[in-house]
């Protein structure tokens, strides 16, 4: 852990600690801090047998990114955060990296809220997970290190990072449009990547203007 850059290390620790807290607090954290749809409120059954009224709150566009739906969910997200977060933090510096990560988390939240509001208004379920930030880091890694190669879990052959990331995004888009893999926030993933892309391009444009 000492070799991991400080912000990436802090994000890893925070996610793991909050996941452990979820095991103690149960559904209360989901009810209060997961990302709920914009439209109205509902009664939510908790693990303890009680009921809570849940609705969208502004802080949820950040807090949802520290909650996870299970051990596999957090394991894959933290693996990706460790793999791609460190190199991106080293390239951007800790301050910009922190700003970048949370812009991606918020961009993913806004994309998910818009998707449910405009295309699935009858759905009312929570969104949670660090995937929006992670997808932003994945895209940043491909842009910053275009000659690097990535081995995808479902295609264990080294692929140039830009090609691997574009292919992965295309798969996410197809899955989202077709409604495949229900329960996965595909457009949130794409929203996180899109927010990261726009921010990186803006930073590059600003740097070119100063020259």
CSV table of C-alpha atoms in Angstrom, one decimal:
chain,number,residue,atom,x,y,z
A,1,UNK,CA,0.0,0.0,0.0
A,2,UNK,CA,2.9,2.4,0.6
A,3,UNK,CA,3.8,2.3,-3.1
A,4,UNK,CA,0.3,3.4,-4.1
A,5,UNK,CA,0.0,7.1,-4.7
A,6,UNK,CA,-1.8,8.9,-1.8
A,7,UNK,CA,-5.2,9.7,-3.2
A,8,UNK,CA,-5.6,6.3,-4.9
A,9,UNK,CA,-4.6,4.7,-1.6
A,10,UNK,CA,-7.1,6.9,0.3
A,11,UNK,CA,-9.9,6.0,-2.1
A,12,UNK,CA,-9.2,2.3,-1.8
A,13,UNK,CA,-9.2,2.5,2.0
A,14,UNK,CA,-12.4,4.6,2.1
A,15,UNK,CA,-14.2,2.2,-0.2
A,16,UNK,CA,-13.2,-0.8,1.8
A,17,UNK,CA,-14.0,0.8,5.2
A,18,UNK,CA,-17.4,1.9,4.0
A,19,UNK,CA,-18.1,-1.5,2.6
A,20,UNK,CA,-17.3,-3.0,6.0
A,21,UNK,CA,-19.6,-0.4,7.6
A,22,UNK,CA,-22.4,-1.6,5.2
A,23,UNK,CA,-22.1,-5.0,6.6
A,24,UNK,CA,-22.9,-3.6,10.1
A,25,UNK,CA,-25.4,-0.8,9.2
A,26,UNK,CA,-27.2,-2.9,6.6
A,27,UNK,CA,-29.7,-1.2,4.3
A,28,UNK,CA,-29.7,2.1,6.2
A,29,UNK,CA,-26.6,3.3,4.3
A,30,UNK,CA,-28.2,2.3,1.0
A,31,UNK,CA,-31.4,4.1,1.9
A,32,UNK,CA,-29.6,7.3,2.8
A,33,UNK,CA,-26.5,7.4,0.6
A,34,UNK,CA,-27.2,5.4,-2.6
A,35,UNK,CA,-28.3,7.3,-5.7
A,36,UNK,CA,-32.1,7.3,-5.9
A,37,UNK,CA,-34.1,8.5,-8.9
A,38,UNK,CA,-35.3,12.1,-9.2
A,39,UNK,CA,-39.0,11.4,-9.4
A,40,UNK,CA,-40.8,11.2,-6.1
A,41,UNK,CA,-40.1,8.9,-3.1
A,42,UNK,CA,-40.9,5.4,-2.1
A,43,UNK,CA,-40.9,3.2,1.0
A,44,UNK,CA,-37.9,1.0,1.3
A,45,UNK,CA,-37.9,-2.3,3.2
A,46,UNK,CA,-34.7,-2.7,5.3
A,47,UNK,CA,-32.9,-5.9,6.2
A,48,UNK,CA,-34.0,-5.3,9.8
A,49,UNK,CA,-37.7,-5.5,8.9
A,50,UNK,CA,-38.4,-1.8,9.1
A,51,UNK,CA,-39.3,0.7,6.4
A,52,UNK,CA,-37.6,3.9,5.4
A,53,UNK,CA,-38.8,6.6,2.9
A,54,UNK,CA,-36.2,7.0,0.2
A,55,UNK,CA,-35.7,9.8,-2.3
A,56,UNK,CA,-33.1,11.7,-4.2
A,57,UNK,CA,-30.8,14.0,-2.1
A,58,UNK,CA,-28.0,16.1,-3.6
A,59,UNK,CA,-25.2,14.5,-1.6
A,60,UNK,CA,-26.0,11.2,-3.3
A,61,UNK,CA,-24.3,12.2,-6.5
A,62,UNK,CA,-21.0,11.6,-4.6
A,63,UNK,CA,-21.9,9.3,-1.7
A,64,UNK,CA,-23.2,6.5,-4.0
A,65,UNK,CA,-19.7,6.0,-5.4
A,66,UNK,CA,-18.5,4.6,-2.0
A,67,UNK,CA,-21.2,2.0,-1.6
A,68,UNK,CA,-21.2,-1.5,-3.2
A,69,UNK,CA,-23.6,-4.2,-3.8
A,70,UNK,CA,-21.5,-7.2,-2.7
A,71,UNK,CA,-18.0,-8.6,-2.5
A,72,UNK,CA,-17.6,-9.2,-6.2
A,73,UNK,CA,-18.8,-5.7,-7.0
A,74,UNK,CA,-16.2,-4.0,-4.8
A,75,UNK,CA,-13.4,-6.4,-5.6
A,76,UNK,CA,-13.6,-5.7,-9.4
A,77,UNK,CA,-13.9,-1.9,-8.8
A,78,UNK,CA,-11.0,-1.8,-6.4
A,79,UNK,CA,-8.8,-3.9,-8.6
A,80,UNK,CA,-9.5,-1.5,-11.5
A,81,UNK,CA,-8.9,1.5,-9.2
A,82,UNK,CA,-5.6,0.1,-8.1
A,83,UNK,CA,-4.5,-0.8,-11.6
A,84,UNK,CA,-5.4,2.4,-13.4
A,85,UNK,CA,-5.7,5.0,-10.6
A,86,UNK,CA,-2.0,4.9,-9.6
A,87,UNK,CA,-0.6,5.6,-13.1
A,88,UNK,CA,-3.2,8.3,-13.7
A,89,UNK,CA,-2.5,10.0,-10.4
A,90,UNK,CA,1.2,10.0,-11.1
A,91,UNK,CA,0.5,11.6,-14.5
A,92,UNK,CA,-2.0,14.2,-13.3
A,93,UNK,CA,-0.7,14.9,-9.8
A,94,UNK,CA,-2.8,14.3,-6.7
A,95,UNK,CA,-4.9,17.5,-6.8
A,96,UNK,CA,-6.0,17.2,-10.4
A,97,UNK,CA,-6.5,13.5,-10.0
A,98,UNK,CA,-8.8,14.0,-7.1
A,99,UNK,CA,-10.8,16.6,-9.0
A,100,UNK,CA,-10.9,14.3,-12.1
A,101,UNK,CA,-12.1,11.3,-10.1
A,102,UNK,CA,-15.0,13.1,-8.5
A,103,UNK,CA,-16.0,14.8,-11.8
A,104,UNK,CA,-16.3,11.3,-13.3
A,105,UNK,CA,-18.3,10.0,-10.3
A,106,UNK,CA,-20.7,13.0,-10.6
A,107,UNK,CA,-20.9,12.7,-14.4
A,108,UNK,CA,-21.8,9.0,-14.0
A,109,UNK,CA,-24.5,10.0,-11.5
A,110,UNK,CA,-26.0,12.6,-13.8
A,111,UNK,CA,-26.1,10.2,-16.7
A,112,UNK,CA,-27.8,7.6,-14.6
A,113,UNK,CA,-30.4,10.1,-13.2
A,114,UNK,CA,-31.1,11.3,-16.8
A,115,UNK,CA,-31.4,7.7,-18.1
A,116,UNK,CA,-34.0,6.8,-15.5
A,117,UNK,CA,-35.9,10.1,-15.7
A,118,UNK,CA,-36.3,10.1,-19.5
A,119,UNK,CA,-36.3,6.5,-20.5
A,120,UNK,CA,-37.3,4.4,-17.4
A,121,UNK,CA,-39.6,6.7,-15.4
A,122,UNK,CA,-41.4,3.8,-13.8
A,123,UNK,CA,-38.2,2.3,-12.4
A,124,UNK,CA,-37.2,3.2,-8.9
A,125,UNK,CA,-34.1,1.5,-7.6
A,126,UNK,CA,-30.8,2.7,-6.1
A,127,UNK,CA,-27.5,3.0,-8.0
A,128,UNK,CA,-24.3,2.4,-6.2
A,129,UNK,CA,-20.6,1.7,-6.8
A,130,UNK,CA,-17.4,3.3,-7.8
A,131,UNK,CA,-17.7,2.2,-11.5
A,132,UNK,CA,-18.4,5.7,-12.8
A,133,UNK,CA,-15.1,7.0,-11.4
A,134,UNK,CA,-13.3,3.8,-12.5
A,135,UNK,CA,-14.5,4.1,-16.1
A,136,UNK,CA,-13.2,7.7,-16.1
A,137,UNK,CA,-9.8,6.4,-14.9
A,138,UNK,CA,-9.8,3.7,-17.5
A,139,UNK,CA,-10.4,6.2,-20.3
A,140,UNK,CA,-7.8,8.6,-18.8
A,141,UNK,CA,-5.2,5.7,-18.7
A,142,UNK,CA,-5.8,5.1,-22.4
A,143,UNK,CA,-5.5,8.8,-23.3
A,144,UNK,CA,-2.4,9.4,-21.2
A,145,UNK,CA,-0.6,6.1,-22.0
A,146,UNK,CA,-1.7,5.3,-25.6
A,147,UNK,CA,1.1,2.8,-26.1
A,148,UNK,CA,0.2,0.8,-23.1
A,149,UNK,CA,-1.5,-2.6,-23.5
A,150,UNK,CA,-4.4,-3.9,-21.5
A,151,UNK,CA,-5.6,-7.5,-21.0
A,152,UNK,CA,-9.3,-7.7,-20.6
A,153,UNK,CA,-10.8,-10.4,-18.4
A,154,UNK,CA,-13.1,-11.7,-21.2
A,155,UNK,CA,-10.4,-11.4,-23.9
A,156,UNK,CA,-7.0,-12.4,-22.3
A,157,UNK,CA,-4.8,-11.0,-25.1
A,158,UNK,CA,-2.8,-7.8,-24.8
A,159,UNK,CA,-4.6,-5.0,-26.7
A,160,UNK,CA,-3.4,-1.4,-27.1
A,161,UNK,CA,-5.1,0.6,-24.4
A,162,UNK,CA,-7.1,3.0,-26.7
A,163,UNK,CA,-8.5,0.1,-28.7
A,164,UNK,CA,-9.4,-1.9,-25.6
A,165,UNK,CA,-11.1,1.1,-24.0
A,166,UNK,CA,-13.0,2.1,-27.1
A,167,UNK,CA,-14.1,-1.6,-27.6
A,168,UNK,CA,-15.2,-1.8,-23.9
A,169,UNK,CA,-17.2,1.4,-24.2
A,170,UNK,CA,-18.9,0.2,-27.4
A,171,UNK,CA,-19.9,-3.0,-25.6
A,172,UNK,CA,-21.3,-0.9,-22.7
A,173,UNK,CA,-23.3,1.2,-25.2
A,174,UNK,CA,-24.8,-1.9,-26.9
A,175,UNK,CA,-25.7,-3.5,-23.5
A,176,UNK,CA,-27.3,-0.2,-22.4
A,177,UNK,CA,-29.3,0.4,-25.6
A,178,UNK,CA,-30.5,-3.2,-25.8
A,179,UNK,CA,-31.3,-3.5,-22.1
A,180,UNK,CA,-29.0,-6.5,-21.7
A,181,UNK,CA,-27.6,-7.2,-18.3
A,182,UNK,CA,-30.4,-5.6,-16.3
A,183,UNK,CA,-29.2,-4.3,-12.9
A,184,UNK,CA,-25.9,-2.9,-14.4
A,185,UNK,CA,-25.8,0.9,-14.9
A,186,UNK,CA,-24.2,0.9,-18.3
A,187,UNK,CA,-25.1,4.6,-19.0
A,188,UNK,CA,-23.6,5.6,-15.7
A,189,UNK,CA,-20.3,3.9,-16.8
A,190,UNK,CA,-20.4,5.8,-20.1
A,191,UNK,CA,-21.3,9.0,-18.3
A,192,UNK,CA,-18.3,8.7,-16.1
A,193,UNK,CA,-16.0,8.1,-19.1
A,194,UNK,CA,-17.6,11.0,-21.0
A,195,UNK,CA,-17.1,13.4,-18.1
A,196,UNK,CA,-13.5,12.3,-17.8
A,197,UNK,CA,-12.9,12.7,-21.6
A,198,UNK,CA,-14.4,16.3,-21.6
A,199,UNK,CA,-12.3,17.3,-18.6
A,200,UNK,CA,-9.0,15.9,-20.1
A,201,UNK,CA,-9.7,17.6,-23.4
A,202,UNK,CA,-10.4,20.9,-21.7
A,203,UNK,CA,-7.2,20.7,-19.7
A,204,UNK,CA,-5.2,19.9,-22.8
A,205,UNK,CA,-6.8,22.9,-24.6
A,206,UNK,CA,-5.9,25.2,-21.7
A,207,UNK,CA,-2.3,23.9,-21.7
A,208,UNK,CA,-2.0,24.6,-25.4
A,209,UNK,CA,-3.3,28.2,-25.0
A,210,UNK,CA,-0.6,28.9,-22.5
A,211,UNK,CA,2.2,28.0,-24.9
